[in-house]
Amino acid sequence: MGKTCYQVNVELEKNPYSCFDGYSIVDFSEQEVTPDVAIDNAYQKLLEALLLEDKGELHACKLYFDDDEFYDVATSYGDGHMCGIVLYRFNVETGEVENIESEWDSMFGFYGGLAYIPYQGVFKWDYDRNQVDRSWFYDDFYRVEGKRATIEKRLLDDFRWDLDVHTYYIDDAIVTKKEYDDAKKYYADLGEWSVLYYGDMQPIQNKSDISKLLFD
């Protein structure tokens, strides 16, 4: 059995023949395991654990979400109203796979979908609330630093159907329509947005599916 090594970004420089085992880096000096394979193995452990939890029809995909060179993984369990996306990143300092979380939640989006800008750690969660004569349309723009996702800007269009009147907000402050539109344009122009959908992800039903996702 191997020994626990130092943090992955330091250890892999000293010993490129390492791989991730559970929650620690384990030394396998007799095997040729590159840093990329170490990361693959870390995600393999994660997906195997999620598969055993049997929470539903697990789907997953690889993506480049934050601003480092290592790929990330997104998972979802369906496309129903309350089904969102869970994001995972590989922390090169600790050698661990981390679940990206906000102050309130670790799942983002609805209906199995989430919009993001690759390599920038920015994503948008849009949703609405409705009453008979009134609707609230939200656009929450998150930025991820490390494993923490925080709302960088919240836009709200409060629409009174009975009066045909819009009231616009940015971070709870009333603003003009131009200020509201300018804020939306700022994020639209940050980069090319991509959308994750549950239906576009690979179904994960067994270990073979995990290997296909990570290694093919």
JSON list of C-alpha atoms in Angstrom, two decimals:
[
{"chain": "A", "resi": 1, "resn": "MET", "atom": "CA", "xyz": [0.00, 0.00, 0.00]},
{"chain": "A", "resi": 2, "resn": "GLY", "atom": "CA", "xyz": [1.20, 3.50, -0.63]},
{"chain": "A", "resi": 3, "resn": "LYS", "atom": "CA", "xyz": [1.94, 6.33, 1.74]},
{"chain": "A", "resi": 4, "resn": "THR", "atom": "CA", "xyz": [0.19, 9.66, 2.12]},
{"chain": "A", "resi": 5, "resn": "CYS", "atom": "CA", "xyz": [2.00, 12.32, 0.15]},
{"chain": "A", "resi": 6, "resn": "TYR", "atom": "CA", "xyz": [2.15, 16.09, 0.26]},
{"chain": "A", "resi": 7, "resn": "GLN", "atom": "CA", "xyz": [-0.35, 18.34, -1.43]},
{"chain": "A", "resi": 8, "resn": "VAL", "atom": "CA", "xyz": [-0.74, 17.43, -5.07]},
{"chain": "A", "resi": 9, "resn": "ASN", "atom": "CA", "xyz": [0.73, 20.58, -6.63]},
{"chain": "A", "resi": 10, "resn": "VAL", "atom": "CA", "xyz": [3.93, 20.09, -4.63]},
{"chain": "A", "resi": 11, "resn": "GLU", "atom": "CA", "xyz": [4.06, 16.32, -4.63]},
{"chain": "A", "resi": 12, "resn": "LEU", "atom": "CA", "xyz": [3.48, 15.87, -8.34]},
{"chain": "A", "resi": 13, "resn": "GLU", "atom": "CA", "xyz": [6.46, 18.08, -9.04]},
{"chain": "A", "resi": 14, "resn": "LYS", "atom": "CA", "xyz": [8.60, 15.85, -6.85]},
{"chain": "A", "resi": 15, "resn": "ASN", "atom": "CA", "xyz": [7.03, 12.58, -7.89]},
{"chain": "A", "resi": 16, "resn": "PRO", "atom": "CA", "xyz": [4.99, 12.47, -11.10]},
{"chain": "A", "resi": 17, "resn": "TYR", "atom": "CA", "xyz": [4.06, 8.87, -10.42]},
{"chain": "A", "resi": 18, "resn": "SER", "atom": "CA", "xyz": [1.24, 9.51, -7.96]},
{"chain": "A", "resi": 19, "resn": "CYS", "atom": "CA", "xyz": [-2.49, 8.98, -8.00]},
{"chain": "A", "resi": 20, "resn": "PHE", "atom": "CA", "xyz": [-5.44, 10.06, -5.91]},
{"chain": "A", "resi": 21, "resn": "ASP", "atom": "CA", "xyz": [-6.93, 7.53, -3.51]},
{"chain": "A", "resi": 22, "resn": "GLY", "atom": "CA", "xyz": [-9.97, 8.57, -1.47]},
{"chain": "A", "resi": 23, "resn": "TYR", "atom": "CA", "xyz": [-9.16, 11.82, 0.26]},
{"chain": "A", "resi": 24, "resn": "SER", "atom": "CA", "xyz": [-5.36, 11.70, 0.07]},
{"chain": "A", "resi": 25, "resn": "ILE", "atom": "CA", "xyz": [-2.61, 11.43, -2.48]},
{"chain": "A", "resi": 26, "resn": "VAL", "atom": "CA", "xyz": [-1.07, 7.97, -2.47]},
{"chain": "A", "resi": 27, "resn": "ASP", "atom": "CA", "xyz": [2.42, 7.16, -3.73]},
{"chain": "A", "resi": 28, "resn": "PHE", "atom": "CA", "xyz": [2.65, 4.50, -6.43]},
{"chain": "A", "resi": 29, "resn": "SER", "atom": "CA", "xyz": [6.24, 5.09, -7.51]},
{"chain": "A", "resi": 30, "resn": "GLU", "atom": "CA", "xyz": [6.44, 1.73, -9.23]},
{"chain": "A", "resi": 31, "resn": "GLN", "atom": "CA", "xyz": [3.67, 2.70, -11.66]},
{"chain": "A", "resi": 32, "resn": "GLU", "atom": "CA", "xyz": [3.74, 5.35, -14.33]},
{"chain": "A", "resi": 33, "resn": "VAL", "atom": "CA", "xyz": [0.80, 7.53, -13.31]},
{"chain": "A", "resi": 34, "resn": "THR", "atom": "CA", "xyz": [0.88, 11.07, -14.69]},
{"chain": "A", "resi": 35, "resn": "PRO", "atom": "CA", "xyz": [-0.68, 14.10, -12.97]},
{"chain": "A", "resi": 36, "resn": "ASP", "atom": "CA", "xyz": [-3.56, 13.98, -15.47]},
{"chain": "A", "resi": 37, "resn": "VAL", "atom": "CA", "xyz": [-4.27, 10.38, -14.54]},
{"chain": "A", "resi": 38, "resn": "ALA", "atom": "CA", "xyz": [-4.16, 11.34, -10.85]},
{"chain": "A", "resi": 39, "resn": "ILE", "atom": "CA", "xyz": [-6.97, 13.80, -11.49]},
{"chain": "A", "resi": 40, "resn": "ASP", "atom": "CA", "xyz": [-8.90, 11.23, -13.54]},
{"chain": "A", "resi": 41, "resn": "ASN", "atom": "CA", "xyz": [-8.62, 8.81, -10.64]},
{"chain": "A", "resi": 42, "resn": "ALA", "atom": "CA", "xyz": [-9.90, 11.41, -8.19]},
{"chain": "A", "resi": 43, "resn": "TYR", "atom": "CA", "xyz": [-13.02, 12.01, -10.26]},
{"chain": "A", "resi": 44, "resn": "GLN", "atom": "CA", "xyz": [-13.45, 8.27, -10.75]},
{"chain": "A", "resi": 45, "resn": "LYS", "atom": "CA", "xyz": [-13.60, 7.84, -6.97]},
{"chain": "A", "resi": 46, "resn": "LEU", "atom": "CA", "xyz": [-16.15, 10.66, -6.74]},
{"chain": "A", "resi": 47, "resn": "LEU", "atom": "CA", "xyz": [-18.46, 9.28, -9.43]},
{"chain": "A", "resi": 48, "resn": "GLU", "atom": "CA", "xyz": [-18.28, 5.76, -8.06]},
{"chain": "A", "resi": 49, "resn": "ALA", "atom": "CA", "xyz": [-19.33, 7.11, -4.65]},
{"chain": "A", "resi": 50, "resn": "LEU", "atom": "CA", "xyz": [-22.21, 9.08, -6.19]},
{"chain": "A", "resi": 51, "resn": "LEU", "atom": "CA", "xyz": [-23.33, 6.00, -8.09]},
{"chain": "A", "resi": 52, "resn": "LEU", "atom": "CA", "xyz": [-23.51, 4.02, -4.86]},
{"chain": "A", "resi": 53, "resn": "GLU", "atom": "CA", "xyz": [-25.70, 6.71, -3.28]},
{"chain": "A", "resi": 54, "resn": "ASP", "atom": "CA", "xyz": [-28.43, 5.81, -5.80]},
{"chain": "A", "resi": 55, "resn": "LYS", "atom": "CA", "xyz": [-30.24, 9.16, -5.63]},
{"chain": "A", "resi": 56, "resn": "GLY", "atom": "CA", "xyz": [-31.67, 8.86, -9.11]},
{"chain": "A", "resi": 57, "resn": "GLU", "atom": "CA", "xyz": [-30.59, 8.68, -12.74]},
{"chain": "A", "resi": 58, "resn": "LEU", "atom": "CA", "xyz": [-27.13, 10.17, -12.46]},
{"chain": "A", "resi": 59, "resn": "HIS", "atom": "CA", "xyz": [-25.78, 12.06, -15.46]},
{"chain": "A", "resi": 60, "resn": "ALA", "atom": "CA", "xyz": [-22.34, 13.70, -15.65]},
{"chain": "A", "resi": 61, "resn": "CYS", "atom": "CA", "xyz": [-20.04, 15.58, -18.00]},
{"chain": "A", "resi": 62, "resn": "LYS", "atom": "CA", "xyz": [-16.56, 17.07, -18.10]},
{"chain": "A", "resi": 63, "resn": "LEU", "atom": "CA", "xyz": [-16.15, 20.81, -18.58]},
{"chain": "A", "resi": 64, "resn": "TYR", "atom": "CA", "xyz": [-13.66, 23.63, -18.07]},
{"chain": "A", "resi": 65, "resn": "PHE", "atom": "CA", "xyz": [-15.54, 25.81, -15.65]},
{"chain": "A", "resi": 66, "resn": "ASP", "atom": "CA", "xyz": [-13.06, 27.75, -13.52]},
{"chain": "A", "resi": 67, "resn": "ASP", "atom": "CA", "xyz": [-9.86, 29.49, -14.56]},
{"chain": "A", "resi": 68, "resn": "ASP", "atom": "CA", "xyz": [-7.32, 26.72, -13.98]},
{"chain": "A", "resi": 69, "resn": "GLU", "atom": "CA", "xyz": [-6.00, 24.17, -16.48]},
{"chain": "A", "resi": 70, "resn": "PHE", "atom": "CA", "xyz": [-7.71, 21.15, -14.94]},
{"chain": "A", "resi": 71, "resn": "TYR", "atom": "CA", "xyz": [-11.09, 19.94, -16.10]},
{"chain": "A", "resi": 72, "resn": "ASP", "atom": "CA", "xyz": [-14.12, 20.05, -13.82]},
{"chain": "A", "resi": 73, "resn": "VAL", "atom": "CA", "xyz": [-17.13, 17.74, -13.55]},
{"chain": "A", "resi": 74, "resn": "ALA", "atom": "CA", "xyz": [-20.85, 18.55, -13.46]},
{"chain": "A", "resi": 75, "resn": "THR", "atom": "CA", "xyz": [-23.56, 16.15, -12.32]},
{"chain": "A", "resi": 76, "resn": "SER", "atom": "CA", "xyz": [-27.35, 16.15, -12.28]},
{"chain": "A", "resi": 77, "resn": "TYR", "atom": "CA", "xyz": [-30.13, 13.73, -11.40]},
{"chain": "A", "resi": 78, "resn": "GLY", "atom": "CA", "xyz": [-32.93, 14.92, -13.66]},
{"chain": "A", "resi": 79, "resn": "ASP", "atom": "CA", "xyz": [-34.63, 17.72, -15.57]},
{"chain": "A", "resi": 80, "resn": "GLY", "atom": "CA", "xyz": [-37.52, 18.39, -13.20]},
{"chain": "A", "resi": 81, "resn": "HIS", "atom": "CA", "xyz": [-38.21, 21.81, -11.74]},
{"chain": "A", "resi": 82, "resn": "MET", "atom": "CA", "xyz": [-36.08, 21.31, -8.63]},
{"chain": "A", "resi": 83, "resn": "CYS", "atom": "CA", "xyz": [-33.28, 19.41, -10.40]},
{"chain": "A", "resi": 84, "resn": "GLY", "atom": "CA", "xyz": [-30.17, 21.52, -10.77]},
{"chain": "A", "resi": 85, "resn": "ILE", "atom": "CA", "xyz": [-26.49, 21.08, -11.52]},
{"chain": "A", "resi": 86, "resn": "VAL", "atom": "CA", "xyz": [-23.78, 20.17, -9.00]},
{"chain": "A", "resi": 87, "resn": "LEU", "atom": "CA", "xyz": [-20.28, 21.35, -9.89]},
{"chain": "A", "resi": 88, "resn": "TYR", "atom": "CA", "xyz": [-17.00, 19.79, -8.79]},
{"chain": "A", "resi": 89, "resn": "ARG", "atom": "CA", "xyz": [-13.42, 21.04, -9.14]},
{"chain": "A", "resi": 90, "resn": "PHE", "atom": "CA", "xyz": [-10.02, 19.52, -8.44]},
{"chain": "A", "resi": 91, "resn": "ASN", "atom": "CA", "xyz": [-8.08, 21.51, -5.83]},
{"chain": "A", "resi": 92, "resn": "VAL", "atom": "CA", "xyz": [-4.42, 21.32, -6.76]},
{"chain": "A", "resi": 93, "resn": "GLU", "atom": "CA", "xyz": [-3.33, 22.56, -3.33]},
{"chain": "A", "resi": 94, "resn": "THR", "atom": "CA", "xyz": [-5.09, 19.85, -1.33]},
{"chain": "A", "resi": 95, "resn": "GLY", "atom": "CA", "xyz": [-5.31, 17.11, -3.93]},
{"chain": "A", "resi": 96, "resn": "GLU", "atom": "CA", "xyz": [-9.05, 16.79, -3.31]},
{"chain": "A", "resi": 97, "resn": "VAL", "atom": "CA", "xyz": [-12.16, 17.02, -5.42]},
{"chain": "A", "resi": 98, "resn": "GLU", "atom": "CA", "xyz": [-14.35, 19.80, -4.02]},
{"chain": "A", "resi": 99, "resn": "ASN", "atom": "CA", "xyz": [-18.05, 20.47, -4.35]},
{"chain": "A", "resi": 100, "resn": "ILE", "atom": "CA", "xyz": [-18.60, 24.10, -5.37]},
{"chain": "A", "resi": 101, "resn": "GLU", "atom": "CA", "xyz": [-21.00, 25.65, -2.85]},
{"chain": "A", "resi": 102, "resn": "SER", "atom": "CA", "xyz": [-22.70, 28.94, -2.17]},
{"chain": "A", "resi": 103, "resn": "GLU", "atom": "CA", "xyz": [-23.78, 30.28, 1.20]},
{"chain": "A", "resi": 104, "resn": "TRP", "atom": "CA", "xyz": [-27.15, 28.59, 0.70]},
{"chain": "A", "resi": 105, "resn": "ASP", "atom": "CA", "xyz": [-26.73, 25.61, -1.58]},
{"chain": "A", "resi": 106, "resn": "SER", "atom": "CA", "xyz": [-24.47, 23.26, -3.50]},
{"chain": "A", "resi": 107, "resn": "MET", "atom": "CA", "xyz": [-26.86, 22.75, -6.41]},
{"chain": "A", "resi": 108, "resn": "PHE", "atom": "CA", "xyz": [-27.52, 25.46, -8.96]},
{"chain": "A", "resi": 109, "resn": "GLY", "atom": "CA", "xyz": [-30.13, 26.02, -11.64]},
{"chain": "A", "resi": 110, "resn": "PHE", "atom": "CA", "xyz": [-33.52, 24.46, -12.38]},
{"chain": "A", "resi": 111, "resn": "TYR", "atom": "CA", "xyz": [-34.84, 21.91, -14.87]},
{"chain": "A", "resi": 112, "resn": "GLY", "atom": "CA", "xyz": [-31.42, 20.26, -15.15]},
{"chain": "A", "resi": 113, "resn": "GLY", "atom": "CA", "xyz": [-29.82, 23.31, -16.76]},
{"chain": "A", "resi": 114, "resn": "LEU", "atom": "CA", "xyz": [-27.23, 25.98, -15.98]},
{"chain": "A", "resi": 115, "resn": "ALA", "atom": "CA", "xyz": [-25.52, 28.66, -18.09]},
{"chain": "A", "resi": 116, "resn": "TYR", "atom": "CA", "xyz": [-21.81, 29.40, -17.58]},
{"chain": "A", "resi": 117, "resn": "ILE", "atom": "CA", "xyz": [-18.78, 31.00, -19.24]},
{"chain": "A", "resi": 118, "resn": "PRO", "atom": "CA", "xyz": [-15.94, 28.48, -19.70]},
{"chain": "A", "resi": 119, "resn": "TYR", "atom": "CA", "xyz": [-12.66, 29.19, -17.90]},
{"chain": "A", "resi": 120, "resn": "GLN", "atom": "CA", "xyz": [-14.08, 32.23, -16.07]},
{"chain": "A", "resi": 121, "resn": "GLY", "atom": "CA", "xyz": [-15.86, 30.67, -13.12]},
{"chain": "A", "resi": 122, "resn": "VAL", "atom": "CA", "xyz": [-19.01, 32.66, -13.90]},
{"chain": "A", "resi": 123, "resn": "PHE", "atom": "CA", "xyz": [-22.48, 31.19, -14.14]},
{"chain": "A", "resi": 124, "resn": "LYS", "atom": "CA", "xyz": [-26.06, 32.44, -14.24]},
{"chain": "A", "resi": 125, "resn": "TRP", "atom": "CA", "xyz": [-29.05, 31.12, -12.37]},
{"chain": "A", "resi": 126, "resn": "ASP", "atom": "CA", "xyz": [-32.29, 32.57, -13.75]},
{"chain": "A", "resi": 127, "resn": "TYR", "atom": "CA", "xyz": [-35.67, 31.81, -12.22]},
{"chain": "A", "resi": 128, "resn": "ASP", "atom": "CA", "xyz": [-39.07, 33.39, -11.60]},
{"chain": "A", "resi": 129, "resn": "ARG", "atom": "CA", "xyz": [-41.88, 33.57, -9.06]},
{"chain": "A", "resi": 130, "resn": "ASN", "atom": "CA", "xyz": [-45.47, 34.19, -10.07]},
{"chain": "A", "resi": 131, "resn": "GLN", "atom": "CA", "xyz": [-48.76, 35.33, -8.61]},
{"chain": "A", "resi": 132, "resn": "VAL", "atom": "CA", "xyz": [-52.06, 36.00, -10.36]},
{"chain": "A", "resi": 133, "resn": "ASP", "atom": "CA", "xyz": [-51.22, 39.61, -11.25]},
{"chain": "A", "resi": 134, "resn": "ARG", "atom": "CA", "xyz": [-47.49, 39.81, -10.61]},
{"chain": "A", "resi": 135, "resn": "SER", "atom": "CA", "xyz": [-44.24, 38.10, -11.60]},
{"chain": "A", "resi": 136, "resn": "TRP", "atom": "CA", "xyz": [-40.65, 38.39, -10.41]},
{"chain": "A", "resi": 137, "resn": "PHE", "atom": "CA", "xyz": [-37.90, 37.52, -12.91]},
{"chain": "A", "resi": 138, "resn": "TYR", "atom": "CA", "xyz": [-34.47, 36.96, -11.38]},
{"chain": "A", "resi": 139, "resn": "ASP", "atom": "CA", "xyz": [-31.01, 36.71, -12.92]},
{"chain": "A", "resi": 140, "resn": "ASP", "atom": "CA", "xyz": [-28.39, 35.78, -10.33]},
{"chain": "A", "resi": 141, "resn": "PHE", "atom": "CA", "xyz": [-24.82, 36.01, -11.62]},
{"chain": "A", "resi": 142, "resn": "TYR", "atom": "CA", "xyz": [-22.35, 33.98, -9.59]},
{"chain": "A", "resi": 143, "resn": "ARG", "atom": "CA", "xyz": [-18.58, 34.06, -9.54]},
{"chain": "A", "resi": 144, "resn": "VAL", "atom": "CA", "xyz": [-16.58, 31.13, -8.19]},
{"chain": "A", "resi": 145, "resn": "GLU", "atom": "CA", "xyz": [-13.35, 31.52, -6.25]},
{"chain": "A", "resi": 146, "resn": "GLY", "atom": "CA", "xyz": [-11.95, 28.24, -5.04]},
{"chain": "A", "resi": 147, "resn": "LYS", "atom": "CA", "xyz": [-14.93, 26.16, -4.00]},
{"chain": "A", "resi": 148, "resn": "ARG", "atom": "CA", "xyz": [-17.08, 29.14, -2.97]},
{"chain": "A", "resi": 149, "resn": "ALA", "atom": "CA", "xyz": [-19.73, 30.54, -5.31]},
{"chain": "A", "resi": 150, "resn": "THR", "atom": "CA", "xyz": [-21.01, 34.02, -4.42]},
{"chain": "A", "resi": 151, "resn": "ILE", "atom": "CA", "xyz": [-23.66, 36.17, -6.06]},
{"chain": "A", "resi": 152, "resn": "GLU", "atom": "CA", "xyz": [-21.77, 38.94, -7.82]},
{"chain": "A", "resi": 153, "resn": "LYS", "atom": "CA", "xyz": [-24.91, 40.64, -9.12]},
{"chain": "A", "resi": 154, "resn": "ARG", "atom": "CA", "xyz": [-28.63, 40.01, -8.71]},
{"chain": "A", "resi": 155, "resn": "LEU", "atom": "CA", "xyz": [-30.98, 41.50, -11.30]},
{"chain": "A", "resi": 156, "resn": "LEU", "atom": "CA", "xyz": [-34.73, 41.57, -10.78]},
{"chain": "A", "resi": 157, "resn": "ASP", "atom": "CA", "xyz": [-37.57, 42.56, -13.08]},
{"chain": "A", "resi": 158, "resn": "ASP", "atom": "CA", "xyz": [-40.68, 42.98, -10.92]},
{"chain": "A", "resi": 159, "resn": "PHE", "atom": "CA", "xyz": [-43.60, 43.02, -13.36]},
{"chain": "A", "resi": 160, "resn": "ARG", "atom": "CA", "xyz": [-47.17, 43.97, -12.42]},
{"chain": "A", "resi": 161, "resn": "TRP", "atom": "CA", "xyz": [-49.39, 42.32, -15.02]},
{"chain": "A", "resi": 162, "resn": "ASP", "atom": "CA", "xyz": [-52.48, 44.18, -13.86]},
{"chain": "A", "resi": 163, "resn": "LEU", "atom": "CA", "xyz": [-50.79, 47.59, -14.26]},
{"chain": "A", "resi": 164, "resn": "ASP", "atom": "CA", "xyz": [-48.39, 46.70, -17.08]},
{"chain": "A", "resi": 165, "resn": "VAL", "atom": "CA", "xyz": [-45.57, 48.21, -15.02]},
{"chain": "A", "resi": 166, "resn": "HIS", "atom": "CA", "xyz": [-41.98, 47.00, -14.58]},
{"chain": "A", "resi": 167, "resn": "THR", "atom": "CA", "xyz": [-39.81, 47.88, -11.59]},
{"chain": "A", "resi": 168, "resn": "TYR", "atom": "CA", "xyz": [-36.13, 47.04, -12.00]},
{"chain": "A", "resi": 169, "resn": "TYR", "atom": "CA", "xyz": [-33.64, 46.19, -9.28]},
{"chain": "A", "resi": 170, "resn": "ILE", "atom": "CA", "xyz": [-29.91, 45.58, -9.05]},
{"chain": "A", "resi": 171, "resn": "ASP", "atom": "CA", "xyz": [-28.87, 44.04, -5.73]},
{"chain": "A", "resi": 172, "resn": "ASP", "atom": "CA", "xyz": [-32.16, 45.13, -4.10]},
{"chain": "A", "resi": 173, "resn": "ALA", "atom": "CA", "xyz": [-31.80, 48.76, -5.21]},
{"chain": "A", "resi": 174, "resn": "ILE", "atom": "CA", "xyz": [-34.34, 50.24, -7.66]},
{"chain": "A", "resi": 175, "resn": "VAL", "atom": "CA", "xyz": [-32.69, 51.28, -10.93]},
{"chain": "A", "resi": 176, "resn": "THR", "atom": "CA", "xyz": [-33.71, 52.55, -14.33]},
{"chain": "A", "resi": 177, "resn": "LYS", "atom": "CA", "xyz": [-34.41, 50.20, -17.22]},
{"chain": "A", "resi": 178, "resn": "LYS", "atom": "CA", "xyz": [-31.20, 51.41, -18.88]},
{"chain": "A", "resi": 179, "resn": "GLU", "atom": "CA", "xyz": [-29.13, 50.54, -15.80]},
{"chain": "A", "resi": 180, "resn": "TYR", "atom": "CA", "xyz": [-30.81, 47.14, -15.66]},
{"chain": "A", "resi": 181, "resn": "ASP", "atom": "CA", "xyz": [-30.20, 46.50, -19.38]},
{"chain": "A", "resi": 182, "resn": "ASP", "atom": "CA", "xyz": [-26.58, 47.69, -19.10]},
{"chain": "A", "resi": 183, "resn": "ALA", "atom": "CA", "xyz": [-25.95, 45.22, -16.29]},
{"chain": "A", "resi": 184, "resn": "LYS", "atom": "CA", "xyz": [-27.38, 42.36, -18.36]},
{"chain": "A", "resi": 185, "resn": "LYS", "atom": "CA", "xyz": [-25.27, 43.44, -21.33]},
{"chain": "A", "resi": 186, "resn": "TYR", "atom": "CA", "xyz": [-22.12, 43.51, -19.19]},
{"chain": "A", "resi": 187, "resn": "TYR", "atom": "CA", "xyz": [-22.50, 39.82, -18.41]},
{"chain": "A", "resi": 188, "resn": "ALA", "atom": "CA", "xyz": [-23.61, 38.95, -21.93]},
{"chain": "A", "resi": 189, "resn": "ASP", "atom": "CA", "xyz": [-20.37, 40.49, -23.22]},
{"chain": "A", "resi": 190, "resn": "LEU", "atom": "CA", "xyz": [-18.05, 38.77, -20.71]},
{"chain": "A", "resi": 191, "resn": "GLY", "atom": "CA", "xyz": [-17.58, 35.81, -23.00]},
{"chain": "A", "resi": 192, "resn": "GLU", "atom": "CA", "xyz": [-19.31, 33.05, -24.91]},
{"chain": "A", "resi": 193, "resn": "TRP", "atom": "CA", "xyz": [-21.94, 31.46, -22.70]},
{"chain": "A", "resi": 194, "resn": "SER", "atom": "CA", "xyz": [-22.46, 27.71, -22.69]},
{"chain": "A", "resi": 195, "resn": "VAL", "atom": "CA", "xyz": [-25.42, 25.83, -21.25]},
{"chain": "A", "resi": 196, "resn": "LEU", "atom": "CA", "xyz": [-25.32, 22.57, -19.34]},
{"chain": "A", "resi": 197, "resn": "TYR", "atom": "CA", "xyz": [-28.37, 20.36, -19.77]},
{"chain": "A", "resi": 198, "resn": "TYR", "atom": "CA", "xyz": [-29.14, 17.11, -18.01]},
{"chain": "A", "resi": 199, "resn": "GLY", "atom": "CA", "xyz": [-30.21, 15.55, -21.30]},
{"chain": "A", "resi": 200, "resn": "ASP", "atom": "CA", "xyz": [-26.87, 16.37, -22.93]},
{"chain": "A", "resi": 201, "resn": "MET", "atom": "CA", "xyz": [-24.81, 14.74, -20.19]},
{"chain": "A", "resi": 202, "resn": "GLN", "atom": "CA", "xyz": [-23.67, 11.14, -20.23]},
{"chain": "A", "resi": 203, "resn": "PRO", "atom": "CA", "xyz": [-25.81, 8.70, -18.23]},
{"chain": "A", "resi": 204, "resn": "ILE", "atom": "CA", "xyz": [-23.80, 7.07, -15.43]},
{"chain": "A", "resi": 205, "resn": "GLN", "atom": "CA", "xyz": [-25.27, 3.67, -14.63]},
{"chain": "A", "resi": 206, "resn": "ASN", "atom": "CA", "xyz": [-22.15, 1.63, -13.90]},
{"chain": "A", "resi": 207, "resn": "LYS", "atom": "CA", "xyz": [-18.36, 1.81, -13.63]},
{"chain": "A", "resi": 208, "resn": "SER", "atom": "CA", "xyz": [-18.02, 1.28, -17.36]},
{"chain": "A", "resi": 209, "resn": "ASP", "atom": "CA", "xyz": [-19.92, 4.53, -17.97]},
{"chain": "A", "resi": 210, "resn": "ILE", "atom": "CA", "xyz": [-17.55, 6.34, -15.60]},
{"chain": "A", "resi": 211, "resn": "SER", "atom": "CA", "xyz": [-14.52, 5.03, -17.46]},
{"chain": "A", "resi": 212, "resn": "LYS", "atom": "CA", "xyz": [-16.04, 6.06, -20.79]},
{"chain": "A", "resi": 213, "resn": "LEU", "atom": "CA", "xyz": [-16.61, 9.61, -19.51]},
{"chain": "A", "resi": 214, "resn": "LEU", "atom": "CA", "xyz": [-13.19, 10.07, -17.96]},
{"chain": "A", "resi": 215, "resn": "PHE", "atom": "CA", "xyz": [-10.81, 8.01, -20.05]},
{"chain": "A", "resi": 216, "resn": "ASP", "atom": "CA", "xyz": [-12.18, 7.73, -23.61]}
]
